[in-house]
PDB file of C-alpha atoms and ligand atoms in Angstrom:
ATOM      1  CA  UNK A   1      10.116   6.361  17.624  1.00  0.00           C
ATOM      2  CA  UNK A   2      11.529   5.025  14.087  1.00  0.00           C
ATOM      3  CA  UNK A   3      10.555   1.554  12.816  1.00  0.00           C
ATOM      4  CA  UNK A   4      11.238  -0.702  10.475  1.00  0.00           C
ATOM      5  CA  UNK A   5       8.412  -3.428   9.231  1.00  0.00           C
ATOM      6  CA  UNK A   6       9.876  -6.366   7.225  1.00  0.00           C
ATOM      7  CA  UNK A   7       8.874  -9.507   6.165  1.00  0.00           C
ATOM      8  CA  UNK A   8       7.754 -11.881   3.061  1.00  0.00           C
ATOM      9  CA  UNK A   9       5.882 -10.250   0.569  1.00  0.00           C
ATOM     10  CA  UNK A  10       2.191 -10.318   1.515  1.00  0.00           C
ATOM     11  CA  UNK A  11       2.896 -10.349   4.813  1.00  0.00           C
ATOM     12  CA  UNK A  12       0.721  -7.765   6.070  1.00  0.00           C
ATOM     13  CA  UNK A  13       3.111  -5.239   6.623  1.00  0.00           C
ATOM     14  CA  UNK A  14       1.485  -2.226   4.511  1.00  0.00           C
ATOM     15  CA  UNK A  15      -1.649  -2.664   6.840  1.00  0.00           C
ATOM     16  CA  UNK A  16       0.565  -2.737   9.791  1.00  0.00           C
ATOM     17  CA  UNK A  17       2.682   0.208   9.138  1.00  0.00           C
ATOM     18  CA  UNK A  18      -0.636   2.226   8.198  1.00  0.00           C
ATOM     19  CA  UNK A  19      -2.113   1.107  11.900  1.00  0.00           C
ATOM     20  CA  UNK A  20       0.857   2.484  13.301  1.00  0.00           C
ATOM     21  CA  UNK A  21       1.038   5.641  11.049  1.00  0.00           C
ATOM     22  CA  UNK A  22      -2.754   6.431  11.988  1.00  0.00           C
ATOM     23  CA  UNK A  23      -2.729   5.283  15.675  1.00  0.00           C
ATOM     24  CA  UNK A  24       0.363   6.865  16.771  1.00  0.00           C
ATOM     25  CA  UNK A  25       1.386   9.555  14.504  1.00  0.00           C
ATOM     26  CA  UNK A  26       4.097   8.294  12.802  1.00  0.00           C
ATOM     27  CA  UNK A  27       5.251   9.214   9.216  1.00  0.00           C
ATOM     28  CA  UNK A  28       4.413   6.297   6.877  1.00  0.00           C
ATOM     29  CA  UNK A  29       7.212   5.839   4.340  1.00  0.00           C
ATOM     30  CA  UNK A  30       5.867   3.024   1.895  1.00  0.00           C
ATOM     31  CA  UNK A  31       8.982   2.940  -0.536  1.00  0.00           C
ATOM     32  CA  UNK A  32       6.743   0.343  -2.629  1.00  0.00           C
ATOM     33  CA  UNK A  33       3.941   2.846  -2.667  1.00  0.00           C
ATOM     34  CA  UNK A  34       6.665   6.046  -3.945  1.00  0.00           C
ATOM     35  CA  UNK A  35       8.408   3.702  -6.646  1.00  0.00           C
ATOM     36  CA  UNK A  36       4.977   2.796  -8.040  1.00  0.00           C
ATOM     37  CA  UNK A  37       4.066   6.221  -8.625  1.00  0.00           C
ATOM     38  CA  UNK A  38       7.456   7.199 -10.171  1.00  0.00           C
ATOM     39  CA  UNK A  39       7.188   4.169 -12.348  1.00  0.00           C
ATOM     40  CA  UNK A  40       3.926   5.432 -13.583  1.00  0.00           C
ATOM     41  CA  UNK A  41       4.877   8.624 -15.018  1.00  0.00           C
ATOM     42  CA  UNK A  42       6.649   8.708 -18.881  1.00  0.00           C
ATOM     43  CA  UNK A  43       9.910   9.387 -18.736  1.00  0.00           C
ATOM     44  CA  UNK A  44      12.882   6.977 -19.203  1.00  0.00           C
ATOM     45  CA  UNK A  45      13.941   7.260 -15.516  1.00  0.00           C
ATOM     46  CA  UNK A  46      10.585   6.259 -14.470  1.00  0.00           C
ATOM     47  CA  UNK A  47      10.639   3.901 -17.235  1.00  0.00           C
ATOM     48  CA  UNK A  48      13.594   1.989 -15.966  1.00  0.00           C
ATOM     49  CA  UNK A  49      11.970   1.647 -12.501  1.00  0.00           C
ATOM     50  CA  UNK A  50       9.210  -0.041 -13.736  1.00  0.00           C
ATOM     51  CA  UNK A  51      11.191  -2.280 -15.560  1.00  0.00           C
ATOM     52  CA  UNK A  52      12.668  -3.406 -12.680  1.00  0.00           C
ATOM     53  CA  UNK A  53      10.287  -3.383 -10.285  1.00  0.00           C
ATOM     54  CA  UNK A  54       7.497  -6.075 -13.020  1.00  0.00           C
ATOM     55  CA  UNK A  55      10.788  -7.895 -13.232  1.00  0.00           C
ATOM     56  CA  UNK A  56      10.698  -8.254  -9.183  1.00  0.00           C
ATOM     57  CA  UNK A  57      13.900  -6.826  -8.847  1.00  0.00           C
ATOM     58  CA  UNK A  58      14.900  -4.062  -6.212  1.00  0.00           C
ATOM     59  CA  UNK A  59      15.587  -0.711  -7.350  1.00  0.00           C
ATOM     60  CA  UNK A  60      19.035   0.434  -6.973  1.00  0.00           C
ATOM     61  CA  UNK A  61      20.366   1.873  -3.530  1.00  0.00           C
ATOM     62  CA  UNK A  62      21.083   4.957  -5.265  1.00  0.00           C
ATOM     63  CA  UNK A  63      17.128   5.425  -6.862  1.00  0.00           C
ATOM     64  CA  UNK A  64      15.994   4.499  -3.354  1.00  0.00           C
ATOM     65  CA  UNK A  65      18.309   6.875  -1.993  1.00  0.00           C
ATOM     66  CA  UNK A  66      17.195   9.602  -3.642  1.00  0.00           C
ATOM     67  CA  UNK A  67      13.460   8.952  -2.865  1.00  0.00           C
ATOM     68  CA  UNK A  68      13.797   8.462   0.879  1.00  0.00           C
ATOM     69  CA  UNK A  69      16.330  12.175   0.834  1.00  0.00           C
ATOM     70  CA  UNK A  70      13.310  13.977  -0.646  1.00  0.00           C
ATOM     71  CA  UNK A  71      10.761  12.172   1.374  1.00  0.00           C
ATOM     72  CA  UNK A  72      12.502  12.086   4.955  1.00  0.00           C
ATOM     73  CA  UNK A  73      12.142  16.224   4.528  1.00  0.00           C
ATOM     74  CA  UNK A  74       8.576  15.887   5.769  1.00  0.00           C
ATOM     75  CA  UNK A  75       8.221  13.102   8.129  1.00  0.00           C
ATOM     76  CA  UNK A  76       7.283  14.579  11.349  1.00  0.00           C
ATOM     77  CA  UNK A  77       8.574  14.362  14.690  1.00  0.00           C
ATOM     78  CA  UNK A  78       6.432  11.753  16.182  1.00  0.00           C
ATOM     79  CA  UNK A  79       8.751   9.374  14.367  1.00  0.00           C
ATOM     80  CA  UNK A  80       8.760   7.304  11.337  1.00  0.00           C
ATOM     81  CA  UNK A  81       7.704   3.516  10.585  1.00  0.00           C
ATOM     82  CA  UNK A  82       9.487   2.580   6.635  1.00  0.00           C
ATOM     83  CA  UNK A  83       7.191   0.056   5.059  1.00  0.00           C
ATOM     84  CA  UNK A  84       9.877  -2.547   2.728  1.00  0.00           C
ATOM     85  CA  UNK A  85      12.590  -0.304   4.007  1.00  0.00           C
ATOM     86  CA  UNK A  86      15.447  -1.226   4.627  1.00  0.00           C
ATOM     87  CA  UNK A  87      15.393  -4.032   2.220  1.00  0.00           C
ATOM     88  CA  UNK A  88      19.669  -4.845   2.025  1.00  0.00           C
ATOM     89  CA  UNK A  89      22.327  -4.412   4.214  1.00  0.00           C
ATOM     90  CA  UNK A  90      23.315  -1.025   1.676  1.00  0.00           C
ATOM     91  CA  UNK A  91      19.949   0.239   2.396  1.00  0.00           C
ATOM     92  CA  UNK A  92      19.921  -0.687   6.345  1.00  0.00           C
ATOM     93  CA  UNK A  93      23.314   1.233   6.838  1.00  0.00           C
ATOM     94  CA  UNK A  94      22.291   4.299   4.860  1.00  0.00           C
ATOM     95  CA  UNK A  95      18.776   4.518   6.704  1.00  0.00           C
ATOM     96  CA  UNK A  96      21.005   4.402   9.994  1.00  0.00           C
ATOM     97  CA  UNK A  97      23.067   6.909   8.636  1.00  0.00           C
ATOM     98  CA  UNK A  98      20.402   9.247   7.749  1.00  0.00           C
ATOM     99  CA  UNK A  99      18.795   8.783  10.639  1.00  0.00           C
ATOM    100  CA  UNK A 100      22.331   9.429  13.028  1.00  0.00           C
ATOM    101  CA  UNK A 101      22.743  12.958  11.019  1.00  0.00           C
ATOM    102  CA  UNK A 102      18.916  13.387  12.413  1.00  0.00           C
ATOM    103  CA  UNK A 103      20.141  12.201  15.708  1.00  0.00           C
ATOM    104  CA  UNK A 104      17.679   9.344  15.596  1.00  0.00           C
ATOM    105  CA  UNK A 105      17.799   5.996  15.304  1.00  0.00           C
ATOM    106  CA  UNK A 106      16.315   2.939  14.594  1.00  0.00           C
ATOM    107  CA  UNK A 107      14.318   1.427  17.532  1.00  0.00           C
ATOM    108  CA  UNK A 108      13.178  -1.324  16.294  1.00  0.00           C
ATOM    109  CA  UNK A 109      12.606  -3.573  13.351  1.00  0.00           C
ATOM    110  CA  UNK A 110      10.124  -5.494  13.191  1.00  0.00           C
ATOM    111  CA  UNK A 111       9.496  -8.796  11.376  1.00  0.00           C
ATOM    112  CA  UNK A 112       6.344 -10.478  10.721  1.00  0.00           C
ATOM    113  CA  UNK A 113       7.078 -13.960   9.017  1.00  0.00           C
ATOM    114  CA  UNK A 114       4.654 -15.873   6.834  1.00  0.00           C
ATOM    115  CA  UNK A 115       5.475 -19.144   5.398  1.00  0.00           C
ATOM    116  CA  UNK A 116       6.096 -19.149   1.341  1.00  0.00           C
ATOM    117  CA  UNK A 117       2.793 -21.109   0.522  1.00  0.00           C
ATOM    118  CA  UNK A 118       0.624 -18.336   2.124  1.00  0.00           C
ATOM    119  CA  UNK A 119       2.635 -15.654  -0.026  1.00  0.00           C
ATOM    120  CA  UNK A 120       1.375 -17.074  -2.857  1.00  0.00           C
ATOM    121  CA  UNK A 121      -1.774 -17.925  -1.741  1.00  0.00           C
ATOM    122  CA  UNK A 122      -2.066 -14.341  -0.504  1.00  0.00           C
ATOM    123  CA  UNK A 123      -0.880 -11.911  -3.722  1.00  0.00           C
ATOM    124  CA  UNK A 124      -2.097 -13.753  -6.393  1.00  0.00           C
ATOM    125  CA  UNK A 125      -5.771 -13.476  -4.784  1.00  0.00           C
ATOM    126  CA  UNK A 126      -4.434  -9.803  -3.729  1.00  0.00           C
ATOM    127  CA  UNK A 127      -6.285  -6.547  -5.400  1.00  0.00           C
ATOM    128  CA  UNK A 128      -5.770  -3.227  -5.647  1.00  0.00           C
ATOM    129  CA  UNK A 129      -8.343   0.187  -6.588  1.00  0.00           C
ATOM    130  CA  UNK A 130      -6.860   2.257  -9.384  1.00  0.00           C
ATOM    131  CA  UNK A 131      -8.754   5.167  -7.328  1.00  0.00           C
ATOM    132  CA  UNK A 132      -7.769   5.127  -4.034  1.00  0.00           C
ATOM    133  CA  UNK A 133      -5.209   2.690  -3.572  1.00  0.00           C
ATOM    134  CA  UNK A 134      -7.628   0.090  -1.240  1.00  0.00           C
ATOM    135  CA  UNK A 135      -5.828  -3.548  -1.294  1.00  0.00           C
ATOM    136  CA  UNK A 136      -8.439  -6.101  -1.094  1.00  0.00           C
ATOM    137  CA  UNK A 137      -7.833  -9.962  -1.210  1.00  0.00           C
ATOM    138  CA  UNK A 138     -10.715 -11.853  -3.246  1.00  0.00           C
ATOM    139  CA  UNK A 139     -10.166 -14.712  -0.638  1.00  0.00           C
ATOM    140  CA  UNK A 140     -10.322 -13.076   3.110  1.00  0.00           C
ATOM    141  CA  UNK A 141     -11.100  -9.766   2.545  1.00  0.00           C
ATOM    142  CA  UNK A 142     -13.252  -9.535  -0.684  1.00  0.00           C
ATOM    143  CA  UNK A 143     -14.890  -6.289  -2.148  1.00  0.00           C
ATOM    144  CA  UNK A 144     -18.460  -5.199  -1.891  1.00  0.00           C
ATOM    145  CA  UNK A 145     -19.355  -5.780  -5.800  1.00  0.00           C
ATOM    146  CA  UNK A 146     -17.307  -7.832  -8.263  1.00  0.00           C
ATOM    147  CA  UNK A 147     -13.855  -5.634  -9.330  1.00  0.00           C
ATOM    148  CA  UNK A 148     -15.281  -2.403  -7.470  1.00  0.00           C
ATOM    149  CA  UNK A 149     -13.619  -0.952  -4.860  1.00  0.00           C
ATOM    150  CA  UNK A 150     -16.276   0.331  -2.330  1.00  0.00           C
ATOM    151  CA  UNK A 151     -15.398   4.351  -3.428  1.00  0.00           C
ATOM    152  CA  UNK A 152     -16.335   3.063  -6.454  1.00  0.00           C
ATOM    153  CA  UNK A 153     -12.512   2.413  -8.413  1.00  0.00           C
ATOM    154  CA  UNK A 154     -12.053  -0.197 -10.581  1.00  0.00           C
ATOM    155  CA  UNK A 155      -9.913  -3.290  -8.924  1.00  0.00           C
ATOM    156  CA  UNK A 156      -6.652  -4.282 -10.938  1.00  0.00           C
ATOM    157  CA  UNK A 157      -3.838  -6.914 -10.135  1.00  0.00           C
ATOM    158  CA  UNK A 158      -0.412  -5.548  -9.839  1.00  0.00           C
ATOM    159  CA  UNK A 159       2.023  -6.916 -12.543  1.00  0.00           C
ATOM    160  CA  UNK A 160       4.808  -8.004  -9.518  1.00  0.00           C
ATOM    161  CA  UNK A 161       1.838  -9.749  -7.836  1.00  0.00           C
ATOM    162  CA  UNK A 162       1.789 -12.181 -10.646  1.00  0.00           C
ATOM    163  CA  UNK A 163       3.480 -16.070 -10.675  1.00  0.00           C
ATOM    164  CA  UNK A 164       6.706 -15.621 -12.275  1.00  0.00           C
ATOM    165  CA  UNK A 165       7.761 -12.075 -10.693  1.00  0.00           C
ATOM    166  CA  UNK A 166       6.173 -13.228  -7.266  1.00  0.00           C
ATOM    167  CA  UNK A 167       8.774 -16.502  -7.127  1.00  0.00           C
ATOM    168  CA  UNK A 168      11.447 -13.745  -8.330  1.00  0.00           C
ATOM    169  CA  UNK A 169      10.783 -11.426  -5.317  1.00  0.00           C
ATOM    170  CA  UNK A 170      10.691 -13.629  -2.748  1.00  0.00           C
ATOM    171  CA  UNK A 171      14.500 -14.974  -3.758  1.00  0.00           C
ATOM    172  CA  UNK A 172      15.251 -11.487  -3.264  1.00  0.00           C
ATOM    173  CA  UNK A 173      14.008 -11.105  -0.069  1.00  0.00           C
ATOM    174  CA  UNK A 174      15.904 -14.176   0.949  1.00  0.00           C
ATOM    175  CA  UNK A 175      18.921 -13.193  -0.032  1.00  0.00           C
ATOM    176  CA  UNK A 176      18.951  -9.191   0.290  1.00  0.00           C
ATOM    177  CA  UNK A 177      16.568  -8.968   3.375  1.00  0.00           C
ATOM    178  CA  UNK A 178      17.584 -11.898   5.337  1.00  0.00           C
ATOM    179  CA  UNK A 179      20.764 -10.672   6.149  1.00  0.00           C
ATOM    180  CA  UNK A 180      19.141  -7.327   7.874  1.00  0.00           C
ATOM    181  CA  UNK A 181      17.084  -8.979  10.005  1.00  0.00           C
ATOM    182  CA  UNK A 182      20.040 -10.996  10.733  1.00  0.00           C
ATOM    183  CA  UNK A 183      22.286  -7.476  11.631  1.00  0.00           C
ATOM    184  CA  UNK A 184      19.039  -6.391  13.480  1.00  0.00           C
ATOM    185  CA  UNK A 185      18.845  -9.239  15.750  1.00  0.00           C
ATOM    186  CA  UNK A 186      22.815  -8.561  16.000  1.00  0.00           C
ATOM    187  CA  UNK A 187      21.881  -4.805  16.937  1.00  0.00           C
ATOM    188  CA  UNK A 188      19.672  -6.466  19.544  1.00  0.00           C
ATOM    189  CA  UNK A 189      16.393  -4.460  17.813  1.00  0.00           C
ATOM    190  CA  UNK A 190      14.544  -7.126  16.109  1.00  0.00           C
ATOM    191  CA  UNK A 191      10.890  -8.098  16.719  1.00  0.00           C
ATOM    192  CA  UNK A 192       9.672 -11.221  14.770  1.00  0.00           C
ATOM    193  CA  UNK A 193       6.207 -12.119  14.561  1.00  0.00           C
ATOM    194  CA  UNK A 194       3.660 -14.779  13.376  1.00  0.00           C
ATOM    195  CA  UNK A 195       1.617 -12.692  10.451  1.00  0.00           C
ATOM    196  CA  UNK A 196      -0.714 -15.455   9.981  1.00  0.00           C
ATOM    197  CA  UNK A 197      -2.978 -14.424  12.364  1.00  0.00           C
ATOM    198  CA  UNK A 198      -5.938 -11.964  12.810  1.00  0.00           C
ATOM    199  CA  UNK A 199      -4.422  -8.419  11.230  1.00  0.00           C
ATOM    200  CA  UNK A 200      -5.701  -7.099  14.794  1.00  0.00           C
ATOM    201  CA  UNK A 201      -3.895  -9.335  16.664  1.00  0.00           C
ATOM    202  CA  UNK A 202      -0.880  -8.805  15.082  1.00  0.00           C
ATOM    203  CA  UNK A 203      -1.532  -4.779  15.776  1.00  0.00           C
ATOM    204  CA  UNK A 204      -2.167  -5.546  19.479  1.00  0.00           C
ATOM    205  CA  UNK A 205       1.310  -7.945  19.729  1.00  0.00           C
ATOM    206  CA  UNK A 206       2.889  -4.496  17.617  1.00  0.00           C
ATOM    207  CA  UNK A 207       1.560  -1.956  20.243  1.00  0.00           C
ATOM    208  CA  UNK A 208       2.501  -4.568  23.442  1.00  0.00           C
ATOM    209  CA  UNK A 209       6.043  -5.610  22.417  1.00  0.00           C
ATOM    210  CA  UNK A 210       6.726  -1.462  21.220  1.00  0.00           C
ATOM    211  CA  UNK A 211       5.193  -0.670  24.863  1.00  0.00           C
ATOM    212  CA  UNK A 212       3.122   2.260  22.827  1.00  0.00           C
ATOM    213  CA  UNK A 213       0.109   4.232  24.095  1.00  0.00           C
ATOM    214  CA  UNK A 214      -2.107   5.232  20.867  1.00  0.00           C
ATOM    215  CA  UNK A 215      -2.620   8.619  20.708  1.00  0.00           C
ATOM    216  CA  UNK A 216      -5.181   8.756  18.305  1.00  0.00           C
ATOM    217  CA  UNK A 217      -8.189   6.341  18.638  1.00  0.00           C
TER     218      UNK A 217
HETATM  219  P1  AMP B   1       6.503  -3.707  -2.211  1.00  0.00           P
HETATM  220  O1  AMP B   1       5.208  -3.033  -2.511  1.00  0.00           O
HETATM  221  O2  AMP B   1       7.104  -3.277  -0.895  1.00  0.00           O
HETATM  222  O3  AMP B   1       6.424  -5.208  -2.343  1.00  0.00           O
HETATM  223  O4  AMP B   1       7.543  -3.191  -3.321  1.00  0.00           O
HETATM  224  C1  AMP B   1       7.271  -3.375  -4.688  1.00  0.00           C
HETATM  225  C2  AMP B   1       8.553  -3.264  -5.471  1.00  0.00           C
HETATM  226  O5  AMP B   1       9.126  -1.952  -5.281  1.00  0.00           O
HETATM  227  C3  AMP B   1       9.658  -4.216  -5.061  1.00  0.00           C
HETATM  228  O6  AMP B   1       9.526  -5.492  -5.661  1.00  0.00           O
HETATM  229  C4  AMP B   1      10.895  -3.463  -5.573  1.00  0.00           C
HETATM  230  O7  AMP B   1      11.012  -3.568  -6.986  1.00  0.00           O
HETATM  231  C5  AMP B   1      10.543  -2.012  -5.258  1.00  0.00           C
HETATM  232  N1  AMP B   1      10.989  -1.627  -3.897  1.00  0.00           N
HETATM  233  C6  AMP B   1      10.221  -1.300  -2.832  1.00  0.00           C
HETATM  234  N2  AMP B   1      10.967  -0.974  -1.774  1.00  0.00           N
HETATM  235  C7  AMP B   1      12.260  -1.101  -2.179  1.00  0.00           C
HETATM  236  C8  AMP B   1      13.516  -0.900  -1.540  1.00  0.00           C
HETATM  237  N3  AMP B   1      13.617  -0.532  -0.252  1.00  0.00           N
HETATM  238  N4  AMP B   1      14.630  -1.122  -2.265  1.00  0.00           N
HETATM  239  C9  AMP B   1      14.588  -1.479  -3.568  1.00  0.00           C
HETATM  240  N5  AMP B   1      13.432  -1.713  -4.238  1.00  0.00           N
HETATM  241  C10 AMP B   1      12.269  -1.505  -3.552  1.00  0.00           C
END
């Protein structure tokens, strides 16, 4: 099964498409999560990603393109759930191209909608560990000590997750992501859910409306 989780940013999708990676087997593909780490290192391609990405831009198709060809090599063949992919109509064709030439295809996409106040609300109280990558939120999910992550990493604040480049990525996902969930409801595979609830319920609504058995508990 291949699936697509969407929505606002701080919507709860990472933890989502982890659930689903660790629960059923599937291949987590966290484009967010790749870009971040190719931003990191010094060279002036990496450079220009991170450029874009504190700006709260997208990355080009063709950068993301490149990524998800290297990455797709060793997803397995329980399936795949993309995390923030496909985030434009460019990106949603290409990812159903790829996944034709695999003779796959999407199931479903799945939505989960929160409402513009609680993105805000959400990533600027949002922290991550330098360590292990752990995302707390000082608000609803706070860490054991002050800045510590409980394996012991320091806690930081993402650049993007501040004011200005927060306002800048949520115009983006109006107008580049809007428009796939709009050819996904079109393609008669769209799943839209409420993400301000429980992050279990949300799982259990996930697992119902995908009619999935877990196969690892
Ligand atoms: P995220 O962690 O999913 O919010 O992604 C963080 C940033 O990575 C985004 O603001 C973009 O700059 C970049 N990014 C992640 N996924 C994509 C994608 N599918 N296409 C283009 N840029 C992306």
């Amino acid at each position: 099964m291949n699936i697509a989780i969407l929505g606002p940013q701080g919507s709860g999708k990472g933890t989502q498409a982890a659930l689903l990676s660790e629960k059923m087997g599937l291949t987590h593909i966290e484009t967010g999560k790749l870009l971040r780490e190719i931003a990191c290192l010094n060279n002036s391609f990496s450079k220009k990603i991170k450029k874009t990405m504190l700006e709260g831009n997208l990355v080009s198709d063709d950068i993301l393109k490149k990524v998800l060809i290297s990455v797709l090599e060793s997803a397995n063949d329980e399936g795949i759930v993309f995390d923030g992919t496909p985030r434009n109509l460019v990106q949603y064709t290409l990812l159903k191209n790829i996944l034709a030439a695999r003779k796959m295809k999407f199931d479903k996409i799945i939505m989960i909608d929160i409402s513009e106040k609680e993105t805000i609300k959400r990533l600027t109280s949002r922290r991550t560990c330098k360590e292990c990558g752990k995302i707390y939120n000082l608000i609803t999910n706070p860490p054991p000590t002050n800045n510590v992550c409980e394996c012991g990493g320091v806690l930081y604040q993402r650049d993007d997750d501040k004011p200005e480049a927060i306002i800048k990525r949520l115009e983006n996902y109006k107008k580049e992501t809007i428009p796939v969930l709009e050819a996904a409801q079109k393609d008669q595979i769209l799943i839209e859910l409420d993400g301000e609830r429980p992050i279990e319920e949300i799982y259990k609504d996930i697992i119902a409306q995908l009619n999935l058995q877990e196969i690892h508990s």
